[in-house]
Short mmCIF file of C-alpha atoms in Angstrom, two decimals:
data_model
loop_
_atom_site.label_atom_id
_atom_site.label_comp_id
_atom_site.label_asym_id
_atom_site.label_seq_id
_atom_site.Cartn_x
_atom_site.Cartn_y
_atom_site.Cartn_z
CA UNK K 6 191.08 -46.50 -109.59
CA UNK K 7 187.65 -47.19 -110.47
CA UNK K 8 184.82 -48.80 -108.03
CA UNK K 9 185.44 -52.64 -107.70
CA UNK K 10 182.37 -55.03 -107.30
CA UNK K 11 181.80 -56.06 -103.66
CA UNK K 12 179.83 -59.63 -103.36
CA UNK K 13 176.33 -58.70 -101.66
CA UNK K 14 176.27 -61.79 -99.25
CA UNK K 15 179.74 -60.51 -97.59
CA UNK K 16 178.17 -57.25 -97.22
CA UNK K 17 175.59 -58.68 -95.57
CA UNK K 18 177.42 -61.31 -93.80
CA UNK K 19 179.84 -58.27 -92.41
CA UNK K 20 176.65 -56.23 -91.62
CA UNK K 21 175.15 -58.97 -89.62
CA UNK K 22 178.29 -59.43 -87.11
CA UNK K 23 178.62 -56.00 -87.16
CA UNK K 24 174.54 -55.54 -85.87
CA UNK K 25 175.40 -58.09 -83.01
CA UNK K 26 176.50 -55.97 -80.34
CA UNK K 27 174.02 -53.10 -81.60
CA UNK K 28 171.09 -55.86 -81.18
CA UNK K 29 172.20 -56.82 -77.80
CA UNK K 30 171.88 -52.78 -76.70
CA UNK K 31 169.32 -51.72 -78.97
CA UNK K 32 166.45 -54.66 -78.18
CA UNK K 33 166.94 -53.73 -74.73
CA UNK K 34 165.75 -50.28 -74.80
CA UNK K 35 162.06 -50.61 -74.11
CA UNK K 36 162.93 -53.06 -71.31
CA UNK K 37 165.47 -50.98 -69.23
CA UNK K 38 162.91 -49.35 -66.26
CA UNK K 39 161.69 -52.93 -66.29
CA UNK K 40 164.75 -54.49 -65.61
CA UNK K 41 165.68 -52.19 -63.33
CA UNK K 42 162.21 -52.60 -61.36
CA UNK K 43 162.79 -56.29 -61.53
CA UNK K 44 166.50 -56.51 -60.01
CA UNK K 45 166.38 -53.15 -57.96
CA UNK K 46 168.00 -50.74 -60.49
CA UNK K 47 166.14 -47.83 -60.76
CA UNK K 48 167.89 -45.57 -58.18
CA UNK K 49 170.43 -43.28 -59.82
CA UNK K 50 170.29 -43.68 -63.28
CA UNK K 51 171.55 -47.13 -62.60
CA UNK K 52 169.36 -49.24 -64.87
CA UNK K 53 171.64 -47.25 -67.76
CA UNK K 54 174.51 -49.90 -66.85
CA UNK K 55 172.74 -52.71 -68.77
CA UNK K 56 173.72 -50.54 -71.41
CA UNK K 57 177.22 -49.23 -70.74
CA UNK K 58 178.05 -52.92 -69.11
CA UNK K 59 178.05 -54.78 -72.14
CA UNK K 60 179.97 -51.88 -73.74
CA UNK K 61 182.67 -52.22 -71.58
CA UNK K 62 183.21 -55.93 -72.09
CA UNK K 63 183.34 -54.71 -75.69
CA UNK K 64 185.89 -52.33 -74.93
CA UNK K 65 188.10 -54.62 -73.52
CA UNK K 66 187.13 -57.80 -74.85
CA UNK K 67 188.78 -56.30 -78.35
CA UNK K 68 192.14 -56.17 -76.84
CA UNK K 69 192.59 -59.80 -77.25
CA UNK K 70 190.69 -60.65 -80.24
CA UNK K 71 193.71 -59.01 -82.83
CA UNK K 72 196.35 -61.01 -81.23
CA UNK K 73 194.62 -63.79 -81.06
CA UNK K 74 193.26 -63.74 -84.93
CA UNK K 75 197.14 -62.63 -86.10
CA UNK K 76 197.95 -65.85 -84.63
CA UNK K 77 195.23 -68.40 -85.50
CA UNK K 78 193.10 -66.49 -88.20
CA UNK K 79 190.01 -64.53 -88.31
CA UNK K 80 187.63 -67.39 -88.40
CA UNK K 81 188.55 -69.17 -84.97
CA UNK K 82 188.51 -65.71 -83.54
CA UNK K 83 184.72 -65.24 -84.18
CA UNK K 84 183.93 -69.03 -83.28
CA UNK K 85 185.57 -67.83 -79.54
CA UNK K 86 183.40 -64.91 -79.45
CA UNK K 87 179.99 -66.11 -80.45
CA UNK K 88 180.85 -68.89 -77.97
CA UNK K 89 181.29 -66.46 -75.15
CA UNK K 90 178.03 -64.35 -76.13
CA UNK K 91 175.97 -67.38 -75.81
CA UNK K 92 176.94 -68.06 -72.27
CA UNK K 93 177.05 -64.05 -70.91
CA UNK K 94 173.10 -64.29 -72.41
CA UNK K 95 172.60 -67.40 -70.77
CA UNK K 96 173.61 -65.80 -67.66
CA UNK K 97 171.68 -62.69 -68.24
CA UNK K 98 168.92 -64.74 -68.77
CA UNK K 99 168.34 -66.39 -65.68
CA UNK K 100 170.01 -63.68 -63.78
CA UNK K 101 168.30 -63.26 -60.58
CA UNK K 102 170.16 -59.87 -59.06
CA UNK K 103 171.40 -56.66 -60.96
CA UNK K 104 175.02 -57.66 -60.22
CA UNK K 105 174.66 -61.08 -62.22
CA UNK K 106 172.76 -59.73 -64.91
CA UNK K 107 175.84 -57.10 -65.55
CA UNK K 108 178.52 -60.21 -65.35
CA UNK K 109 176.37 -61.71 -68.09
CA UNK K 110 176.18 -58.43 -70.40
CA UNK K 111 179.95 -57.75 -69.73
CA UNK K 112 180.40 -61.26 -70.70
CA UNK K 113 178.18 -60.92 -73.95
CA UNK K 114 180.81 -57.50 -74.56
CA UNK K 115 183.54 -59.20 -74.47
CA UNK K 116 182.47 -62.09 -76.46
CA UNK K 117 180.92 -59.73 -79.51
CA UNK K 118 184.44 -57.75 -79.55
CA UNK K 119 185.35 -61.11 -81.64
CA UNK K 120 182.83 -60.12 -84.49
CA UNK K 121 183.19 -56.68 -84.06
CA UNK K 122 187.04 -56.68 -84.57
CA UNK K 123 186.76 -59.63 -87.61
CA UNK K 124 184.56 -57.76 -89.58
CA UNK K 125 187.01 -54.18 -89.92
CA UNK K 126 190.12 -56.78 -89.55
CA UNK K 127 188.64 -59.25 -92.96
CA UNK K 128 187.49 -56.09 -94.53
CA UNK K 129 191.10 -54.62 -94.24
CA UNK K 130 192.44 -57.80 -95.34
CA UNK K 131 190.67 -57.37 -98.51
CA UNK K 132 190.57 -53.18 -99.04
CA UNK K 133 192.38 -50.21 -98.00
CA UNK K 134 191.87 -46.64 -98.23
CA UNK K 135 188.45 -44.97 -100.11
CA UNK K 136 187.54 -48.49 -101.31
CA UNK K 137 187.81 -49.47 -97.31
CA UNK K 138 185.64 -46.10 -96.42
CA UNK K 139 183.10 -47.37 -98.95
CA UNK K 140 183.25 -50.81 -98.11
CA UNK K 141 182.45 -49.54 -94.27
CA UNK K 142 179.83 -47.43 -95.53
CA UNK K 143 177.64 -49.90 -97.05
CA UNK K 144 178.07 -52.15 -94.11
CA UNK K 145 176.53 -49.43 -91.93
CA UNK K 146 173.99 -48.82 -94.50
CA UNK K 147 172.58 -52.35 -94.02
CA UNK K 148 173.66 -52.32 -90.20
CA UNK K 149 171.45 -49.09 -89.10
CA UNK K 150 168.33 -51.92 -89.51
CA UNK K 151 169.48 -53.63 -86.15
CA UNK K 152 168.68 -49.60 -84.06
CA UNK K 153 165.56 -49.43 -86.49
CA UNK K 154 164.64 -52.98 -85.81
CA UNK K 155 165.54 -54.28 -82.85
CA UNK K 156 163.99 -52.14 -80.24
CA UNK K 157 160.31 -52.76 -82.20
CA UNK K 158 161.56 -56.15 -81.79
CA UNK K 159 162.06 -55.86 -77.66
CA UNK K 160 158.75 -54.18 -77.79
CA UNK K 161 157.04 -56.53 -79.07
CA UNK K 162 158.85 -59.39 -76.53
CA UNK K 163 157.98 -58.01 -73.88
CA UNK K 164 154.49 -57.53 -74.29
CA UNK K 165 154.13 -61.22 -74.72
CA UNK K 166 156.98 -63.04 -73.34
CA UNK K 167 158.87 -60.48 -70.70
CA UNK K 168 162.37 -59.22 -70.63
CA UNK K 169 163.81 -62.58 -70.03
CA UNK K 170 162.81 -64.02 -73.58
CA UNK K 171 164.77 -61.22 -75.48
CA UNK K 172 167.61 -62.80 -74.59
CA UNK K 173 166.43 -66.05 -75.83
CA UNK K 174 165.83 -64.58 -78.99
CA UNK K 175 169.09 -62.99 -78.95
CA UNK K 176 170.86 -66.02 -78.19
CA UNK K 177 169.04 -68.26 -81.01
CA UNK K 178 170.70 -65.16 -83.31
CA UNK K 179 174.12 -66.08 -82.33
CA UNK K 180 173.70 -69.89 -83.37
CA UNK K 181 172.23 -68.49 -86.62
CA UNK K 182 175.08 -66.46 -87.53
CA UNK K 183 177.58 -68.44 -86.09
CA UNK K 184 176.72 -71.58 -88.85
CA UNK K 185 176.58 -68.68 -91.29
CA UNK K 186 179.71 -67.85 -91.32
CA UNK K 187 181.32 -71.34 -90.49
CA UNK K 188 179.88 -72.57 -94.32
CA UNK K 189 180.04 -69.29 -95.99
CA UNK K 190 183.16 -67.23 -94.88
CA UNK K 191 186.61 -67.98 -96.29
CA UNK K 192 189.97 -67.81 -93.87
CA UNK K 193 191.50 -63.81 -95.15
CA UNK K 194 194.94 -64.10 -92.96
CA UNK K 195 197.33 -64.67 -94.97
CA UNK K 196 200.38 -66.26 -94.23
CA UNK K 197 202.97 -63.95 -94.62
CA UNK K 198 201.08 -61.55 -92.00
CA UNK K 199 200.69 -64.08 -89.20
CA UNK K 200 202.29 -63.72 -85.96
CA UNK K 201 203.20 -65.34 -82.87
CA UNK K 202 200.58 -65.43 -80.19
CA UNK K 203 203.09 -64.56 -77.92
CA UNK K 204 203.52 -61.23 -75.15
CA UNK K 205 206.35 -59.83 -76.91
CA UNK K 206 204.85 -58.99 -80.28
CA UNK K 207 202.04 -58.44 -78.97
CA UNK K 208 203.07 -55.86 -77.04
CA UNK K 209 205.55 -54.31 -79.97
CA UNK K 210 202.32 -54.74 -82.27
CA UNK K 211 200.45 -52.47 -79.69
CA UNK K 212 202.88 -49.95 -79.19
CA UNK K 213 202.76 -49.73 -82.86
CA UNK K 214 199.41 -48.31 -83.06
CA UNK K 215 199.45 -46.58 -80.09
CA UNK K 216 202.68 -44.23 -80.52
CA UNK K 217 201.49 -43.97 -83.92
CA UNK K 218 200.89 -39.92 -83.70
CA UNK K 219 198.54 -39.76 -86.82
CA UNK K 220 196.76 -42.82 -85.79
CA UNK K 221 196.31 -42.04 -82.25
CA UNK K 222 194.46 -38.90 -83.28
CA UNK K 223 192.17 -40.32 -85.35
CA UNK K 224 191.74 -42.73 -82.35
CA UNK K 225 190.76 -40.03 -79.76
CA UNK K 226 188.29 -38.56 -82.56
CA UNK K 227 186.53 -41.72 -83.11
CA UNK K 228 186.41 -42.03 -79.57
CA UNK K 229 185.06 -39.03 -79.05
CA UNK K 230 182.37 -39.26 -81.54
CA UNK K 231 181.81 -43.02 -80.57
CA UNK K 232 180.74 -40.83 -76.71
CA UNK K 233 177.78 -39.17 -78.99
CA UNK K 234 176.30 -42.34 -80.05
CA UNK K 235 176.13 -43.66 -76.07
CA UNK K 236 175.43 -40.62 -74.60
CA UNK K 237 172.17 -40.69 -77.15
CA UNK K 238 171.35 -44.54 -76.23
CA UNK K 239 171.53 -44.02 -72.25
CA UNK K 240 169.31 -40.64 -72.27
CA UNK K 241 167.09 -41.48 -74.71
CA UNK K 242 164.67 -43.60 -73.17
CA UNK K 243 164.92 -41.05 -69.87
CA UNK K 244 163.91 -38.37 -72.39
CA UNK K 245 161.58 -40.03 -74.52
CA UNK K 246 159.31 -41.71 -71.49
CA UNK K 247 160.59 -38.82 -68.72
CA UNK K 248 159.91 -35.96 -70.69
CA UNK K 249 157.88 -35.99 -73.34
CA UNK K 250 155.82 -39.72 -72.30
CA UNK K 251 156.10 -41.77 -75.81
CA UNK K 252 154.65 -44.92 -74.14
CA UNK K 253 154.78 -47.77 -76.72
CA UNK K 254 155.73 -45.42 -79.48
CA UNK K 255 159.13 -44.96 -78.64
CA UNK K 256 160.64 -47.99 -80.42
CA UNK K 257 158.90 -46.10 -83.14
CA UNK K 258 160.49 -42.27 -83.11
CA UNK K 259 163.91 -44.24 -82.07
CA UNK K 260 163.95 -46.30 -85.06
CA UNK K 261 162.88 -42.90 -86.97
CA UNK K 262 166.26 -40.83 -85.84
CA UNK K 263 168.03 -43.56 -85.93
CA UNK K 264 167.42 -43.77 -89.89
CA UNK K 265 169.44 -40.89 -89.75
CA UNK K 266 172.76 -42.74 -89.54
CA UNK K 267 171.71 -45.31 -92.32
CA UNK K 268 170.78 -42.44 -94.82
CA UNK K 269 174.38 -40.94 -93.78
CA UNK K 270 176.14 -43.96 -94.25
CA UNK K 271 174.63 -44.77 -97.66
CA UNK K 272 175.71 -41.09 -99.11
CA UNK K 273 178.91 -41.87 -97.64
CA UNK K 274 179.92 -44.73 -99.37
CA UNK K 275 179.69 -42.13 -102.75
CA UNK K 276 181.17 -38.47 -101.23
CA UNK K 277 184.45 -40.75 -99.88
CA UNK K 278 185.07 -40.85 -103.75
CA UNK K 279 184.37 -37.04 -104.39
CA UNK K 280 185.77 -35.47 -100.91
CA UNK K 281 189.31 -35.98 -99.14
CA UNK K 282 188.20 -38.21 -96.24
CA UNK K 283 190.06 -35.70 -93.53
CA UNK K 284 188.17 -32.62 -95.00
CA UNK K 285 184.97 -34.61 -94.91
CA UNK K 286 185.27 -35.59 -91.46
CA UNK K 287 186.55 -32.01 -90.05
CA UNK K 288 183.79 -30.35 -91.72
CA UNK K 289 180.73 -32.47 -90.01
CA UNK K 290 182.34 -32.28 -87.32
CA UNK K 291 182.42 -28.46 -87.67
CA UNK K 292 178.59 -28.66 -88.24
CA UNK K 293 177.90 -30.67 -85.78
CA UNK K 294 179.40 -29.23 -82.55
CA UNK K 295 178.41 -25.57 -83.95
CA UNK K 296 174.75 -27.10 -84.19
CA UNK K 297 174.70 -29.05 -80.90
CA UNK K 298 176.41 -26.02 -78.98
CA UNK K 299 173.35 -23.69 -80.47
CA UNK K 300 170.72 -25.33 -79.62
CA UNK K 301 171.98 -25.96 -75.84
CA UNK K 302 172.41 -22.32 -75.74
CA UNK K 303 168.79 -21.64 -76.98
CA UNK K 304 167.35 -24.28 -74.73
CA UNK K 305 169.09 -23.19 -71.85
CA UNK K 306 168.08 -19.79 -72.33
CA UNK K 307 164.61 -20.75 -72.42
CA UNK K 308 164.34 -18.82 -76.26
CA UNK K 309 163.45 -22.48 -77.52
CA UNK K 310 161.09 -25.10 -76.23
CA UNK K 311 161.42 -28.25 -77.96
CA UNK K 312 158.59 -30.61 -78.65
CA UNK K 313 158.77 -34.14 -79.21
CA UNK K 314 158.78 -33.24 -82.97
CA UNK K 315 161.56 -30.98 -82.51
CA UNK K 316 163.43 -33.59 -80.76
CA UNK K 317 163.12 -36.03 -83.01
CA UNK K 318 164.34 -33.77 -85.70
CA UNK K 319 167.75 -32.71 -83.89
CA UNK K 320 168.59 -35.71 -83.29
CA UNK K 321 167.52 -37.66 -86.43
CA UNK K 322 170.16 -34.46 -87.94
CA UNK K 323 173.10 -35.17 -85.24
CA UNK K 324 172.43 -39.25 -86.50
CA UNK K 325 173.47 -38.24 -89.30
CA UNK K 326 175.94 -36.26 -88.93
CA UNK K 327 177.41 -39.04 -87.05
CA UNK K 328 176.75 -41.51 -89.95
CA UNK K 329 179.40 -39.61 -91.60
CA UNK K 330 181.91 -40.04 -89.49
CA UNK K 331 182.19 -43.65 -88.26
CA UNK K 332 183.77 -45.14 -91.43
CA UNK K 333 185.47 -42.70 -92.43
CA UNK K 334 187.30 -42.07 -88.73
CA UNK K 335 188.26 -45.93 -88.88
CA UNK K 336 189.62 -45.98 -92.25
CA UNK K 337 191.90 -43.03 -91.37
CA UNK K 338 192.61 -44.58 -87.98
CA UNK K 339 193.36 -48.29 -89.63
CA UNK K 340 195.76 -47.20 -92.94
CA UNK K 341 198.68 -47.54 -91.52
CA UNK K 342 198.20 -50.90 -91.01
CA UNK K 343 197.55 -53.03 -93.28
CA UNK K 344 200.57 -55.75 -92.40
CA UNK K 345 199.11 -56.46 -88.68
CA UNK K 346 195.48 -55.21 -89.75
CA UNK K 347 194.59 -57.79 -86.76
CA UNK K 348 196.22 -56.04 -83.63
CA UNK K 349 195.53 -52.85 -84.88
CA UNK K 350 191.76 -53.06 -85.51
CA UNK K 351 191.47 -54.61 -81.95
CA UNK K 352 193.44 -51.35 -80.32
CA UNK K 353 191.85 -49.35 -82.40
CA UNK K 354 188.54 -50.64 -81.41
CA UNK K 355 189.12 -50.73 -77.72
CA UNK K 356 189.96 -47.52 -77.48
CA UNK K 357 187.65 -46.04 -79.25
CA UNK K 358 185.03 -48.26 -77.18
CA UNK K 359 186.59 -47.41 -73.85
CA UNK K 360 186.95 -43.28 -74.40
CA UNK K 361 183.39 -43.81 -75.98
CA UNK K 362 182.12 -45.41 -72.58
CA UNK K 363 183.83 -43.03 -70.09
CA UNK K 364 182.76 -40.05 -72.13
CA UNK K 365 178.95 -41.01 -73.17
CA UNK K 366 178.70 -42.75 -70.08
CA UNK K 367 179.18 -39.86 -67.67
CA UNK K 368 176.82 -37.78 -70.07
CA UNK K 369 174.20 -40.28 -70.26
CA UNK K 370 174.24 -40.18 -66.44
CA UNK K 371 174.12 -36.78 -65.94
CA UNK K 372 170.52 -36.81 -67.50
CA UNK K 373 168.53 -34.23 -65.43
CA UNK K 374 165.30 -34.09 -66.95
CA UNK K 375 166.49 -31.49 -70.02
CA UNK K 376 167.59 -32.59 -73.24
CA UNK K 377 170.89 -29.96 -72.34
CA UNK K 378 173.61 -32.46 -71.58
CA UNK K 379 173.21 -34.49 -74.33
CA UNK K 380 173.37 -31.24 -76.76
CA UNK K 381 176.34 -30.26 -74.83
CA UNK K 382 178.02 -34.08 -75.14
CA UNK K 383 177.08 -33.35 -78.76
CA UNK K 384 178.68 -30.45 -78.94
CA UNK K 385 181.96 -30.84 -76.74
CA UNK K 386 183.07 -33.95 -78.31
CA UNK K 387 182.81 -32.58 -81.89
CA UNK K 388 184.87 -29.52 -80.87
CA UNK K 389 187.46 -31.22 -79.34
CA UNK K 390 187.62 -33.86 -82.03
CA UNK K 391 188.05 -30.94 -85.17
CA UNK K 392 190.96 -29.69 -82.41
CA UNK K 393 192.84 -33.13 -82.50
CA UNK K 394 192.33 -33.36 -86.62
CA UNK K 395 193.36 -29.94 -87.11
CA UNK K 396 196.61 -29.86 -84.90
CA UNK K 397 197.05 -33.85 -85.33
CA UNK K 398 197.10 -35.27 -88.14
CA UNK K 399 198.21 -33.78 -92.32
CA UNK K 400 196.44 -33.59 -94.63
CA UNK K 401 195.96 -37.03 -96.44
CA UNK K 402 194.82 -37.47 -100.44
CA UNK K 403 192.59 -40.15 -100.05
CA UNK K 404 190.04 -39.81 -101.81
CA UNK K 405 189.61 -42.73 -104.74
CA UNK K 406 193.33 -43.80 -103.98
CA UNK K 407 192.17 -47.22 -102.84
CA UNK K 408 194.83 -50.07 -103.64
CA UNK K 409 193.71 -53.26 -103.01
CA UNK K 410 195.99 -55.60 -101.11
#
């Protein structure tokens, strides 16, 4: 089946809900040691929880969003989670102790799973398969400008205005997209798919995906490789200011590696139509953790010093790496099912979230003044995800077999 045209303003409309939660983490990164001076934070790595906080309100937050959209539709599910990020940011705001400012980013999580799940649930509602990967793939293309961006953007903030003002910024966002996509975004449910909001499908719906053996795979790897992506966010700034002292220019080299994923993501969207998406995904996966589990070796040994150049380099190459994998893992993970496309891309996203916290979280805080753990992370997670593909999940023909529901 040949390429079908995909409108540009639901690309970018899909992009820009998708960006939310990564502008909520991502503006924040210049501001963290402040924060953490500001409410008492800076003991322990603990400052990295403004992070990891508002991840796991993400996590869990996109339990409920599936059901809920199954039910009433995928437009009153984002209207309930814009709704709830404009409060957790008005709390984070005017937070006035650590504790508070973490109910108000766990708050923000759980109200950006709502966007986060709509825009893989109205994409599956519309695509399956390759045309889904590629679909994905260009929304990540336009989405790696929120990493490249939105730090830059915190910079900038808070030499003016303080910490407290990103979050005004933030929150005028959310009332920008949120009219968006009231005028502009059509209702995708359609009727023959809707369910009950009640526990017992729920439940059934969840148990679905879950004892799903292919699909539960795929879930572990994208959690897995979702670890790599937080594990990078919560060292970063440690490494960047702690080791090699970027000052004001780290918004810059951040928004340099991560240009890494968007250059992926773009090249993506045309291998899924030249490369079976399971041998695609095994094989960076292969490249990756062999890479990753190198250069920990060299740098442990002390053959290798790496510079702030050289840094820069591995990681912009593990960003994209990584960029290869994101779309792709959820398209695998998300086939299946296309009649409850609502429950599943909430499980599927909560998992993946949750293993993704746990696992990058516990590396991120295990920074100790090396770049090792996070090459380690790298490496670990990619090793143990080509494991679970391998022994899994068979071998699919997907490539350029998309069928449009």
């Amino acid at each position: 089946m040949s390429k079908s045209s995909i409108p540009v303003e639901f690309l970018l409309l899909m992009a820009t809900m998708m960006c939310l939660t990564a502008l909520f983490v991502d503006s924040m990164l210049p501001a963290l040691h402040q924060i953490g001076s500001d409410l008492d934070a800076l003991d322990n790595n603990r400052y990295q929880m403004v992070l990891t906080s508002i991840m796991v309100g993400l996590g869990v937050g996109q339990l409920f969003y599936g059901p809920i959209a199954d039910a009433f539709g995928r437009k009153p599910a984002v209207y309930l989670g814009l709704a709830l990020m404009l409060v957790g940011t008005a709390i984070s705001t005017f937070a006035q102790s650590f504790e508070a400012m973490l109910f108000g980013r766990v708050l923000q999580g759980v109200g950006a799973a709502g966007p986060r799940v709509m825009v893989v649930t109205i994409i599956r509602d519309q695509y399956s398969g390759a045309e889904m990967a590629r679909v994905l793939s260009l929304v990540m293309t336009i989405f790696i400008f929120s990493p490249v961006v939105a730090p830059l953007v915190g910079q900038v903030v808070l030499l003016f205005a303080g910490w407290r003002a990103i979050f005004g910024l933030l929150g005028v966002i959310c009332l920008a997209l949120l009219a968006w996509f009231a005028m502009r975004q059509v209702e995708t449910l359609k009727p023959e798919h809707q369910r009950p909001l009640s526990l017992k499908p729920v439940m059934q719906g969840m148990k679905e995906v879950v004892s799903h053996r292919v699909a539960l795979a795929y879930i572990l790897v994208a959690g897995l490789s979702h670890s790599s992506i937080i594990a990078f966010l919560t060292s970063v700034q440690g490494i960047m200011q702690g080791i090699y002292d970027a000052g004001a220019m780290f918004p810059v080299y951040f928004a340099i590696i991560a240009l890494g994923v968007g250059f992926s993501s773009f090249i993506n969207s045309r291998l899924v139509y030249r490369f079976e998406i399971r041998t695609l995904v095994t094989r960076v996966l292969m490249f990756l953790g062999t890479l990753s589990l190198i250069e920990a070796a060299l740098v442990t040994s002390g053959v290798v010093e790496v510079s702030l150049a050289g840094f820069i380099m591995m990681m912009t190459v593990s960003t994209f790496c990584l960029g290869l994998l994101f779309g792709n893992i959820n398209a695998l993970a998300m086939e299946p099912f296309g009649h409850m496309a609502g429950i599943a891309s909430g499980v599927i996203g909560a998992s993946t979230m949750l293993i993704g916290v746990l696992v990058g979280g516990a590396v991120g805080m295990s920074f100790n003044g090396t770049i090792i753990p996070l090459l380690l992370g790298f490496g670990l997670t990619s090793v143990t995800s080509v494991a679970l593909i391998l022994f899994g999940t068979p071998k699919q023909v997907t490539k350029a077999a998309a069928v449009k529901d």
